Amino acid sequence: MCCLALPSGILSAQDASPGPVQATPRVVPALTPVRIEILEAQGSAISKPDAHFPIRLVDPVLLDGKTIIPAGATGEGEVVHAKKSSMSGGPGELILAARWLDVNGHQVRLRSMHLSENGKSSIKDVNRIMIASAATVPVAAMLGWFMKGKEVVVPSGTYAEAKLAADFSVEP
């Protein structure tokens, strides 16, 4: 008779139950549009390049019907370029950018902010005055140089569209 002795546990069944299930993070894709509100007035005559201003998310960002970024999340925008209108009729210039929203202490980067505010140029009016006055006395010819173009003003409470700059992952 033959007996086979094996060390204890070699033939014991391994625990067949799987480990904890890792939940797959949900991803809000880059370029998802968001609507923001500019909380401080900005303008070509009052804003300075590189200055920052507060913004707020107007509508929540949803994924599969669930709120991922709540309405009211605050963040920051930046003045990229500001130039006052000129005395020769040139309009004011203002370029603003939405930079980020704060989501649970994490800065979610934004890009591609779009406003519909533009300064109005008075250059056509200046050219008309210059042409009309060319045949008159030189003093009248100088009137066009004293026409000031319009400033760009973005009032507090103005809405703008922006996009998420990168994918944003959230745990389920």
CSV table of N, CA and C in Angstrom, one decimal:
chain,number,residue,atom,x,y,z
A,1,MET,N,0.8,-1.1,0.0
A,1,MET,CA,0.0,0.0,0.0
A,1,MET,C,0.9,1.2,0.0
A,2,CYS,N,0.5,2.2,-0.8
A,2,CYS,CA,1.3,3.4,-0.9
A,2,CYS,C,0.6,4.6,-0.4
A,3,CYS,N,1.2,5.4,0.3
A,3,CYS,CA,0.6,6.6,0.9
A,3,CYS,C,1.4,7.8,0.4
A,4,LEU,N,0.6,8.8,0.0
A,4,LEU,CA,1.3,10.0,-0.6
A,4,LEU,C,1.0,11.1,0.5
A,5,ALA,N,2.1,11.7,1.0
A,5,ALA,CA,2.0,12.7,1.9
A,5,ALA,C,2.4,14.0,1.3
A,6,LEU,N,1.5,15.0,1.4
A,6,LEU,CA,1.8,16.3,0.8
A,6,LEU,C,1.8,17.4,1.9
A,7,PRO,N,2.6,18.4,1.8
A,7,PRO,CA,2.6,19.5,2.7
A,7,PRO,C,1.2,20.1,2.8
A,8,SER,N,0.9,20.5,4.0
A,8,SER,CA,-0.5,21.1,4.2
A,8,SER,C,-0.7,22.3,3.4
A,9,GLY,N,-1.8,22.4,2.8
A,9,GLY,CA,-2.3,23.6,2.0
A,9,GLY,C,-1.9,23.6,0.6
A,10,ILE,N,-1.1,22.7,0.1
A,10,ILE,CA,-0.8,22.7,-1.3
A,10,ILE,C,-2.0,22.4,-2.2
A,11,LEU,N,-2.8,21.4,-1.7
A,11,LEU,CA,-4.0,21.1,-2.5
A,11,LEU,C,-5.2,21.8,-2.1
A,12,SER,N,-5.1,22.7,-1.1
A,12,SER,CA,-6.3,23.4,-0.7
A,12,SER,C,-6.7,24.4,-1.8
A,13,ALA,N,-8.0,24.6,-1.9
A,13,ALA,CA,-8.5,25.5,-2.9
A,13,ALA,C,-8.2,26.9,-2.6
A,14,GLN,N,-7.7,27.6,-3.6
A,14,GLN,CA,-7.5,29.1,-3.4
A,14,GLN,C,-8.8,29.7,-3.2
A,15,ASP,N,-8.8,30.9,-2.5
A,15,ASP,CA,-10.1,31.6,-2.3
A,15,ASP,C,-10.6,32.1,-3.7
A,16,ALA,N,-11.7,31.6,-4.1
A,16,ALA,CA,-12.2,31.9,-5.5
A,16,ALA,C,-13.0,33.2,-5.5
A,17,SER,N,-13.2,33.8,-4.4
A,17,SER,CA,-14.0,35.1,-4.5
A,17,SER,C,-13.0,36.2,-5.0
A,18,PRO,N,-13.5,37.0,-5.9
A,18,PRO,CA,-12.7,38.1,-6.5
A,18,PRO,C,-12.4,39.2,-5.4
A,19,GLY,N,-11.4,40.0,-5.6
A,19,GLY,CA,-11.1,41.1,-4.7
A,19,GLY,C,-12.1,42.2,-4.9
A,20,PRO,N,-11.9,43.3,-4.2
A,20,PRO,CA,-12.8,44.4,-4.4
A,20,PRO,C,-12.9,44.9,-5.8
A,21,VAL,N,-14.1,45.1,-6.3
A,21,VAL,CA,-14.3,45.6,-7.7
A,21,VAL,C,-13.9,47.0,-7.8
A,22,GLN,N,-13.0,47.3,-8.7
A,22,GLN,CA,-12.6,48.7,-9.0
A,22,GLN,C,-13.6,49.3,-9.9
A,23,ALA,N,-14.2,50.4,-9.4
A,23,ALA,CA,-15.1,51.2,-10.3
A,23,ALA,C,-14.4,52.0,-11.3
A,24,THR,N,-14.9,51.9,-12.5
A,24,THR,CA,-14.3,52.7,-13.6
A,24,THR,C,-14.7,54.1,-13.5
A,25,PRO,N,-13.7,55.0,-13.5
A,25,PRO,CA,-14.0,56.5,-13.4
A,25,PRO,C,-14.8,56.9,-14.6
A,26,ARG,N,-15.7,57.8,-14.4
A,26,ARG,CA,-16.5,58.4,-15.5
A,26,ARG,C,-15.7,59.6,-16.0
A,27,VAL,N,-15.8,59.8,-17.3
A,27,VAL,CA,-15.0,60.9,-17.9
A,27,VAL,C,-15.9,61.9,-18.6
A,28,VAL,N,-15.7,63.2,-18.2
A,28,VAL,CA,-16.4,64.2,-19.0
A,28,VAL,C,-15.4,64.6,-20.0
A,29,PRO,N,-15.7,64.5,-21.3
A,29,PRO,CA,-14.7,64.7,-22.3
A,29,PRO,C,-14.2,66.2,-22.5
A,30,ALA,N,-13.0,66.4,-22.9
A,30,ALA,CA,-12.5,67.7,-23.3
A,30,ALA,C,-13.4,68.3,-24.3
A,31,LEU,N,-13.5,69.6,-24.4
A,31,LEU,CA,-14.3,70.4,-25.3
A,31,LEU,C,-15.8,70.4,-24.9
A,32,THR,N,-16.2,69.8,-23.8
A,32,THR,CA,-17.5,69.9,-23.3
A,32,THR,C,-17.9,71.3,-23.1
A,33,PRO,N,-18.9,71.9,-23.7
A,33,PRO,CA,-19.3,73.3,-23.5
A,33,PRO,C,-19.8,73.6,-22.1
A,34,VAL,N,-19.5,74.7,-21.6
A,34,VAL,CA,-20.0,75.2,-20.3
A,34,VAL,C,-20.4,76.7,-20.4
A,35,ARG,N,-21.4,77.1,-19.7
A,35,ARG,CA,-21.8,78.5,-19.7
A,35,ARG,C,-21.3,79.1,-18.3
A,36,ILE,N,-20.6,80.2,-18.5
A,36,ILE,CA,-20.1,80.9,-17.3
A,36,ILE,C,-20.6,82.3,-17.2
A,37,GLU,N,-20.5,82.9,-16.0
A,37,GLU,CA,-20.8,84.3,-15.8
A,37,GLU,C,-19.6,85.0,-15.3
A,38,ILE,N,-19.4,86.2,-15.9
A,38,ILE,CA,-18.3,87.0,-15.5
A,38,ILE,C,-18.8,87.9,-14.3
A,39,LEU,N,-18.1,87.8,-13.1
A,39,LEU,CA,-18.6,88.4,-11.9
A,39,LEU,C,-18.1,89.8,-11.6
A,40,GLU,N,-17.1,90.3,-12.4
A,40,GLU,CA,-16.6,91.6,-12.2
A,40,GLU,C,-16.6,92.3,-13.6
A,41,ALA,N,-17.0,93.5,-13.7
A,41,ALA,CA,-17.0,94.3,-14.9
A,41,ALA,C,-15.6,94.3,-15.5
A,42,GLN,N,-15.5,94.2,-16.8
A,42,GLN,CA,-14.2,94.3,-17.5
A,42,GLN,C,-14.4,95.3,-18.6
A,43,GLY,N,-13.3,96.0,-19.0
A,43,GLY,CA,-13.4,96.9,-20.1
A,43,GLY,C,-12.1,97.3,-20.7
A,44,SER,N,-12.1,97.7,-21.9
A,44,SER,CA,-10.8,98.1,-22.6
A,44,SER,C,-10.2,99.3,-21.9
A,45,ALA,N,-10.9,100.1,-21.3
A,45,ALA,CA,-10.3,101.3,-20.6
A,45,ALA,C,-9.9,101.0,-19.2
A,46,ILE,N,-10.5,100.0,-18.5
A,46,ILE,CA,-10.2,99.7,-17.1
A,46,ILE,C,-9.5,98.5,-16.8
A,47,SER,N,-9.4,97.5,-17.7
A,47,SER,CA,-8.8,96.2,-17.5
A,47,SER,C,-7.3,96.3,-17.9
A,48,LYS,N,-6.5,95.5,-17.2
A,48,LYS,CA,-5.1,95.5,-17.5
A,48,LYS,C,-4.7,94.0,-17.9
A,49,PRO,N,-3.8,93.9,-18.9
A,49,PRO,CA,-3.4,92.5,-19.2
A,49,PRO,C,-2.8,91.8,-18.0
A,50,ASP,N,-3.1,90.5,-18.0
A,50,ASP,CA,-2.6,89.5,-16.9
A,50,ASP,C,-3.5,89.7,-15.6
A,51,ALA,N,-4.4,90.6,-15.6
A,51,ALA,CA,-5.3,90.7,-14.4
A,51,ALA,C,-6.2,89.5,-14.4
A,52,HIS,N,-6.6,89.1,-13.2
A,52,HIS,CA,-7.6,88.0,-13.0
A,52,HIS,C,-8.9,88.5,-12.5
A,53,PHE,N,-10.0,87.8,-12.9
A,53,PHE,CA,-11.3,88.1,-12.4
A,53,PHE,C,-12.1,86.9,-12.1
A,54,PRO,N,-13.1,87.0,-11.2
A,54,PRO,CA,-13.8,85.8,-10.9
A,54,PRO,C,-14.9,85.4,-11.9
A,55,ILE,N,-15.1,84.1,-12.0
A,55,ILE,CA,-16.2,83.6,-12.9
A,55,ILE,C,-17.0,82.6,-12.1
A,56,ARG,N,-18.2,82.3,-12.6
A,56,ARG,CA,-19.0,81.3,-11.9
A,56,ARG,C,-19.7,80.4,-13.0
A,57,LEU,N,-19.9,79.1,-12.8
A,57,LEU,CA,-20.6,78.2,-13.7
A,57,LEU,C,-22.1,78.5,-13.6
A,58,VAL,N,-22.7,78.7,-14.7
A,58,VAL,CA,-24.2,79.0,-14.7
A,58,VAL,C,-25.0,77.8,-14.7
A,59,ASP,N,-24.7,76.8,-15.5
A,59,ASP,CA,-25.5,75.6,-15.6
A,59,ASP,C,-24.6,74.4,-15.2
A,60,PRO,N,-25.2,73.4,-14.5
A,60,PRO,CA,-24.3,72.3,-14.1
A,60,PRO,C,-23.8,71.5,-15.3
A,61,VAL,N,-22.7,70.8,-15.1
A,61,VAL,CA,-22.2,69.9,-16.1
A,61,VAL,C,-22.7,68.5,-15.7
A,62,LEU,N,-23.4,67.9,-16.6
A,62,LEU,CA,-24.0,66.6,-16.4
A,62,LEU,C,-23.3,65.5,-17.2
A,63,LEU,N,-23.3,64.3,-16.6
A,63,LEU,CA,-22.8,63.1,-17.3
A,63,LEU,C,-23.8,62.0,-17.0
A,64,ASP,N,-24.4,61.4,-18.0
A,64,ASP,CA,-25.4,60.4,-17.8
A,64,ASP,C,-26.5,60.8,-16.8
A,65,GLY,N,-26.9,62.1,-16.9
A,65,GLY,CA,-28.0,62.6,-16.1
A,65,GLY,C,-27.6,63.0,-14.6
A,66,LYS,N,-26.3,62.8,-14.3
A,66,LYS,CA,-25.8,63.1,-12.9
A,66,LYS,C,-25.0,64.3,-13.0
A,67,THR,N,-25.1,65.2,-12.0
A,67,THR,CA,-24.3,66.4,-11.9
A,67,THR,C,-22.9,66.1,-11.5
A,68,ILE,N,-22.0,66.5,-12.4
A,68,ILE,CA,-20.5,66.3,-12.2
A,68,ILE,C,-19.9,67.6,-11.6
A,69,ILE,N,-20.2,68.7,-12.3
A,69,ILE,CA,-19.8,70.0,-11.8
A,69,ILE,C,-21.0,70.8,-11.5
A,70,PRO,N,-21.3,71.2,-10.2
A,70,PRO,CA,-22.5,71.9,-9.9
A,70,PRO,C,-22.5,73.3,-10.4
A,71,ALA,N,-23.7,73.8,-10.7
A,71,ALA,CA,-23.9,75.2,-11.0
A,71,ALA,C,-23.4,76.0,-9.8
A,72,GLY,N,-22.8,77.1,-10.0
A,72,GLY,CA,-22.3,77.9,-8.9
A,72,GLY,C,-20.8,77.7,-8.6
A,73,ALA,N,-20.2,76.7,-9.2
A,73,ALA,CA,-18.8,76.5,-9.0
A,73,ALA,C,-18.1,77.7,-9.5
A,74,THR,N,-17.1,78.2,-8.7
A,74,THR,CA,-16.4,79.4,-9.0
A,74,THR,C,-15.1,79.1,-9.7
A,75,GLY,N,-14.5,80.1,-10.3
A,75,GLY,CA,-13.2,79.9,-10.9
A,75,GLY,C,-12.6,81.3,-11.3
A,76,GLU,N,-11.7,81.2,-12.3
A,76,GLU,CA,-11.0,82.4,-12.6
A,76,GLU,C,-10.8,82.6,-14.1
A,77,GLY,N,-11.0,83.9,-14.5
A,77,GLY,CA,-10.7,84.3,-15.9
A,77,GLY,C,-9.5,85.2,-15.9
A,78,GLU,N,-9.0,85.5,-17.0
A,78,GLU,CA,-7.8,86.4,-17.2
A,78,GLU,C,-8.0,87.4,-18.3
A,79,VAL,N,-7.5,88.6,-18.1
A,79,VAL,CA,-7.4,89.6,-19.2
A,79,VAL,C,-6.2,89.3,-20.0
A,80,VAL,N,-6.4,88.9,-21.2
A,80,VAL,CA,-5.2,88.5,-22.1
A,80,VAL,C,-4.7,89.8,-22.8
A,81,HIS,N,-5.6,90.7,-23.2
A,81,HIS,CA,-5.2,91.9,-23.9
A,81,HIS,C,-6.2,93.0,-23.6
A,82,ALA,N,-5.8,94.2,-23.4
A,82,ALA,CA,-6.7,95.3,-23.2
A,82,ALA,C,-6.0,96.6,-23.8
A,83,LYS,N,-6.7,97.3,-24.6
A,83,LYS,CA,-6.2,98.5,-25.2
A,83,LYS,C,-7.3,99.6,-25.2
A,84,LYS,N,-7.1,100.7,-24.7
A,84,LYS,CA,-8.1,101.8,-24.8
A,84,LYS,C,-8.3,102.2,-26.2
A,85,SER,N,-9.5,102.8,-26.5
A,85,SER,CA,-9.8,103.4,-27.8
A,85,SER,C,-8.8,104.5,-28.1
A,86,SER,N,-8.6,104.8,-29.3
A,86,SER,CA,-7.7,105.9,-29.7
A,86,SER,C,-8.4,107.1,-30.0
A,87,MET,N,-7.7,108.2,-30.0
A,87,MET,CA,-8.3,109.5,-30.3
A,87,MET,C,-8.5,109.7,-31.8
A,88,SER,N,-7.9,108.8,-32.6
A,88,SER,CA,-8.1,108.9,-34.1
A,88,SER,C,-9.3,107.9,-34.5
A,89,GLY,N,-10.1,107.5,-33.6
A,89,GLY,CA,-11.3,106.7,-34.0
A,89,GLY,C,-11.1,105.2,-33.8
A,90,GLY,N,-10.0,104.7,-33.5
A,90,GLY,CA,-9.8,103.3,-33.3
A,90,GLY,C,-10.5,102.8,-32.1
A,91,PRO,N,-11.2,101.6,-32.2
A,91,PRO,CA,-12.0,101.1,-31.1
A,91,PRO,C,-11.1,100.5,-30.0
A,92,GLY,N,-11.7,100.4,-28.8
A,92,GLY,CA,-11.0,99.7,-27.7
A,92,GLY,C,-10.9,98.2,-28.0
A,93,GLU,N,-10.0,97.6,-27.4
A,93,GLU,CA,-9.8,96.1,-27.6
A,93,GLU,C,-9.8,95.5,-26.3
A,94,LEU,N,-10.4,94.3,-26.2
A,94,LEU,CA,-10.4,93.5,-25.0
A,94,LEU,C,-10.5,92.0,-25.3
A,95,ILE,N,-9.5,91.3,-24.8
A,95,ILE,CA,-9.5,89.8,-25.0
A,95,ILE,C,-9.5,89.2,-23.6
A,96,LEU,N,-10.5,88.4,-23.3
A,96,LEU,CA,-10.7,87.7,-22.0
A,96,LEU,C,-10.6,86.2,-22.2
A,97,ALA,N,-10.1,85.5,-21.2
A,97,ALA,CA,-10.0,84.1,-21.3
A,97,ALA,C,-10.6,83.5,-20.0
A,98,ALA,N,-11.3,82.4,-20.1
A,98,ALA,CA,-11.7,81.6,-18.9
A,98,ALA,C,-10.6,80.7,-18.6
A,99,ARG,N,-10.1,80.6,-17.4
A,99,ARG,CA,-8.9,79.8,-17.1
A,99,ARG,C,-9.3,78.5,-16.4
A,100,TRP,N,-10.1,78.5,-15.3
A,100,TRP,CA,-10.4,77.3,-14.6
A,100,TRP,C,-11.6,77.5,-13.7
A,101,LEU,N,-12.2,76.3,-13.4
A,101,LEU,CA,-13.3,76.2,-12.4
A,101,LEU,C,-12.8,75.4,-11.2
A,102,ASP,N,-13.1,75.7,-10.0
A,102,ASP,CA,-12.8,74.9,-8.8
A,102,ASP,C,-13.8,73.8,-8.6
A,103,VAL,N,-13.4,72.6,-8.6
A,103,VAL,CA,-14.3,71.4,-8.4
A,103,VAL,C,-13.7,70.6,-7.3
A,104,ASN,N,-14.2,70.8,-6.1
A,104,ASN,CA,-13.7,70.0,-4.9
A,104,ASN,C,-12.2,70.2,-4.7
A,105,GLY,N,-11.7,71.4,-4.8
A,105,GLY,CA,-10.3,71.7,-4.7
A,105,GLY,C,-9.4,71.4,-5.9
A,106,HIS,N,-10.0,70.9,-6.9
A,106,HIS,CA,-9.3,70.6,-8.2
A,106,HIS,C,-9.6,71.7,-9.2
A,107,GLN,N,-8.6,72.2,-9.9
A,107,GLN,CA,-8.8,73.2,-10.9
A,107,GLN,C,-9.1,72.5,-12.2
A,108,VAL,N,-10.3,72.7,-12.7
A,108,VAL,CA,-10.7,72.1,-14.0
A,108,VAL,C,-10.4,73.2,-15.0
A,109,ARG,N,-9.4,73.0,-15.9
A,109,ARG,CA,-9.0,74.0,-16.9
A,109,ARG,C,-10.1,74.2,-18.0
A,110,LEU,N,-10.2,75.5,-18.4
A,110,LEU,CA,-11.2,75.9,-19.4
A,110,LEU,C,-10.4,76.5,-20.6
A,111,ARG,N,-11.1,76.6,-21.7
A,111,ARG,CA,-10.5,77.2,-22.9
A,111,ARG,C,-11.6,77.7,-23.8
A,112,SER,N,-11.2,78.4,-24.9
A,112,SER,CA,-12.1,78.8,-26.0
A,112,SER,C,-13.4,79.6,-25.5
A,113,MET,N,-13.1,80.6,-24.6
A,113,MET,CA,-14.2,81.4,-24.1
A,113,MET,C,-14.7,82.4,-25.3
A,114,HIS,N,-16.0,82.5,-25.4
A,114,HIS,CA,-16.5,83.4,-26.5
A,114,HIS,C,-17.5,84.4,-25.9
A,115,LEU,N,-17.3,85.6,-26.2
A,115,LEU,CA,-18.2,86.7,-25.8
A,115,LEU,C,-18.6,87.3,-27.1
A,116,SER,N,-19.7,88.0,-27.1
A,116,SER,CA,-20.2,88.8,-28.3
A,116,SER,C,-20.0,90.3,-28.2
A,117,GLU,N,-19.2,90.7,-27.2
A,117,GLU,CA,-18.9,92.1,-26.9
A,117,GLU,C,-17.8,92.6,-27.8
A,118,ASN,N,-18.0,93.6,-28.6
A,118,ASN,CA,-17.0,94.2,-29.4
A,118,ASN,C,-17.1,95.7,-29.3
A,119,GLY,N,-16.0,96.4,-29.3
A,119,GLY,CA,-16.0,97.9,-29.4
A,119,GLY,C,-16.4,98.3,-30.8
A,120,LYS,N,-17.0,99.5,-30.9
A,120,LYS,CA,-17.4,100.0,-32.2
A,120,LYS,C,-16.3,100.9,-32.8
A,121,SER,N,-15.9,100.6,-34.0
A,121,SER,CA,-14.9,101.5,-34.6
A,121,SER,C,-15.5,102.8,-35.2
A,122,SER,N,-14.8,103.8,-35.0
A,122,SER,CA,-15.2,105.1,-35.6
A,122,SER,C,-14.3,105.5,-36.8
A,123,ILE,N,-13.5,104.6,-37.2
A,123,ILE,CA,-12.5,104.9,-38.3
A,123,ILE,C,-13.3,105.3,-39.6
A,124,LYS,N,-14.4,104.6,-39.9
A,124,LYS,CA,-15.1,105.0,-41.1
A,124,LYS,C,-15.6,106.5,-41.0
A,125,ASP,N,-16.1,106.9,-39.9
A,125,ASP,CA,-16.5,108.3,-39.7
A,125,ASP,C,-15.3,109.2,-39.8
A,126,VAL,N,-14.1,108.8,-39.3
A,126,VAL,CA,-12.9,109.7,-39.4
A,126,VAL,C,-12.5,109.8,-40.8
A,127,ASN,N,-12.6,108.7,-41.6
A,127,ASN,CA,-12.2,108.8,-43.0
A,127,ASN,C,-13.2,109.7,-43.8
A,128,ARG,N,-14.5,109.6,-43.5
A,128,ARG,CA,-15.4,110.5,-44.2
A,128,ARG,C,-15.1,111.9,-43.9
A,129,ILE,N,-14.9,112.2,-42.6
A,129,ILE,CA,-14.5,113.6,-42.2
A,129,ILE,C,-13.3,114.1,-42.9
A,130,MET,N,-12.3,113.2,-43.0
A,130,MET,CA,-11.0,113.6,-43.6
A,130,MET,C,-11.2,113.9,-45.1
A,131,ILE,N,-11.9,113.0,-45.8
A,131,ILE,CA,-12.2,113.2,-47.2
A,131,ILE,C,-13.0,114.5,-47.4
A,132,ALA,N,-14.0,114.7,-46.6
A,132,ALA,CA,-14.9,115.9,-46.8
A,132,ALA,C,-14.1,117.1,-46.5
A,133,SER,N,-13.2,117.1,-45.6
A,133,SER,CA,-12.5,118.3,-45.2
A,133,SER,C,-11.2,118.5,-45.9
A,134,ALA,N,-10.9,117.6,-46.8
A,134,ALA,CA,-9.6,117.8,-47.6
A,134,ALA,C,-9.7,119.0,-48.4
A,135,ALA,N,-10.9,119.4,-48.9
A,135,ALA,CA,-11.0,120.6,-49.7
A,135,ALA,C,-11.2,121.9,-48.9
A,136,THR,N,-11.3,121.7,-47.6
A,136,THR,CA,-11.6,122.9,-46.8
A,136,THR,C,-10.3,123.3,-46.1
A,137,VAL,N,-10.5,124.2,-45.1
A,137,VAL,CA,-9.3,124.7,-44.4
A,137,VAL,C,-8.6,123.6,-43.6
A,138,PRO,N,-7.3,123.7,-43.4
A,138,PRO,CA,-6.6,122.6,-42.6
A,138,PRO,C,-7.1,122.4,-41.2
A,139,VAL,N,-7.7,123.4,-40.6
A,139,VAL,CA,-8.3,123.2,-39.2
A,139,VAL,C,-9.4,122.2,-39.3
A,140,ALA,N,-10.3,122.2,-40.3
A,140,ALA,CA,-11.4,121.3,-40.4
A,140,ALA,C,-10.8,119.9,-40.6
A,141,ALA,N,-9.7,119.8,-41.3
A,141,ALA,CA,-9.1,118.5,-41.6
A,141,ALA,C,-8.7,117.7,-40.3
A,142,MET,N,-8.4,118.5,-39.3
A,142,MET,CA,-7.9,117.8,-38.1
A,142,MET,C,-9.1,117.3,-37.2
A,143,LEU,N,-10.3,117.7,-37.5
A,143,LEU,CA,-11.4,117.2,-36.7
A,143,LEU,C,-11.5,115.7,-36.5
A,144,GLY,N,-11.2,115.0,-37.6
A,144,GLY,CA,-11.2,113.5,-37.5
A,144,GLY,C,-10.3,112.9,-36.5
A,145,TRP,N,-9.2,113.6,-36.2
A,145,TRP,CA,-8.3,113.0,-35.2
A,145,TRP,C,-8.8,113.2,-33.8
A,146,PHE,N,-9.8,113.9,-33.6
A,146,PHE,CA,-10.3,114.1,-32.2
A,146,PHE,C,-11.6,113.2,-32.0
A,147,MET,N,-12.0,112.4,-32.9
A,147,MET,CA,-13.1,111.5,-32.7
A,147,MET,C,-12.6,110.2,-32.0
A,148,LYS,N,-13.1,109.9,-30.9
A,148,LYS,CA,-12.7,108.8,-30.1
A,148,LYS,C,-13.5,107.6,-30.4
A,149,GLY,N,-12.9,106.4,-30.6
A,149,GLY,CA,-13.6,105.2,-30.9
A,149,GLY,C,-14.3,104.7,-29.6
A,150,LYS,N,-15.1,103.7,-29.7
A,150,LYS,CA,-15.9,103.2,-28.6
A,150,LYS,C,-15.0,102.2,-27.7
A,151,GLU,N,-15.3,102.2,-26.4
A,151,GLU,CA,-14.6,101.3,-25.6
A,151,GLU,C,-15.4,100.0,-25.5
A,152,VAL,N,-14.7,98.9,-25.2
A,152,VAL,CA,-15.4,97.6,-25.0
A,152,VAL,C,-15.7,97.5,-23.5
A,153,VAL,N,-16.9,97.2,-23.2
A,153,VAL,CA,-17.3,97.1,-21.8
A,153,VAL,C,-18.0,95.7,-21.7
A,154,VAL,N,-17.6,94.9,-20.7
A,154,VAL,CA,-18.2,93.6,-20.4
A,154,VAL,C,-18.8,93.8,-19.0
A,155,PRO,N,-20.1,94.0,-18.8
A,155,PRO,CA,-20.6,94.3,-17.5
A,155,PRO,C,-20.6,93.0,-16.6
A,156,SER,N,-20.6,93.2,-15.3
A,156,SER,CA,-20.7,92.1,-14.4
A,156,SER,C,-22.0,91.4,-14.7
A,157,GLY,N,-22.0,90.1,-14.6
A,157,GLY,CA,-23.2,89.3,-14.9
A,157,GLY,C,-23.3,88.9,-16.4
A,158,THR,N,-22.3,89.2,-17.2
A,158,THR,CA,-22.3,88.8,-18.6
A,158,THR,C,-22.0,87.3,-18.7
A,159,TYR,N,-22.8,86.6,-19.5
A,159,TYR,CA,-22.6,85.2,-19.7
A,159,TYR,C,-21.7,85.0,-20.9
A,160,ALA,N,-20.9,83.9,-20.8
A,160,ALA,CA,-20.0,83.6,-21.9
A,160,ALA,C,-20.0,82.0,-22.0
A,161,GLU,N,-19.6,81.6,-23.2
A,161,GLU,CA,-19.4,80.1,-23.4
A,161,GLU,C,-18.0,79.8,-23.4
A,162,ALA,N,-17.6,78.7,-22.8
A,162,ALA,CA,-16.3,78.2,-22.7
A,162,ALA,C,-16.3,76.7,-22.9
A,163,LYS,N,-15.2,76.0,-22.9
A,163,LYS,CA,-15.1,74.5,-23.1
A,163,LYS,C,-14.1,74.0,-22.1
A,164,LEU,N,-14.3,72.7,-21.6
A,164,LEU,CA,-13.3,72.1,-20.8
A,164,LEU,C,-12.1,71.9,-21.7
A,165,ALA,N,-10.9,72.2,-21.1
A,165,ALA,CA,-9.6,72.1,-21.9
A,165,ALA,C,-9.1,70.6,-22.0
A,166,ALA,N,-9.5,69.8,-21.0
A,166,ALA,CA,-9.0,68.4,-21.0
A,166,ALA,C,-10.1,67.5,-20.4
A,167,ASP,N,-10.0,66.2,-20.6
A,167,ASP,CA,-10.9,65.3,-20.0
A,167,ASP,C,-10.9,65.5,-18.5
A,168,PHE,N,-12.1,65.3,-17.9
A,168,PHE,CA,-12.2,65.4,-16.4
A,168,PHE,C,-12.8,64.1,-15.9
A,169,SER,N,-12.0,63.4,-15.1
A,169,SER,CA,-12.4,62.1,-14.5
A,169,SER,C,-13.0,62.3,-13.2
A,170,VAL,N,-14.1,61.6,-12.9
A,170,VAL,CA,-14.7,61.6,-11.6
A,170,VAL,C,-15.0,60.1,-11.2
A,171,GLU,N,-14.8,59.9,-9.9
A,171,GLU,CA,-15.1,58.5,-9.3
A,171,GLU,C,-16.6,58.4,-9.3
A,172,PRO,N,-17.1,57.2,-9.6
A,172,PRO,CA,-18.6,57.0,-9.6
A,172,PRO,C,-19.1,57.0,-8.2
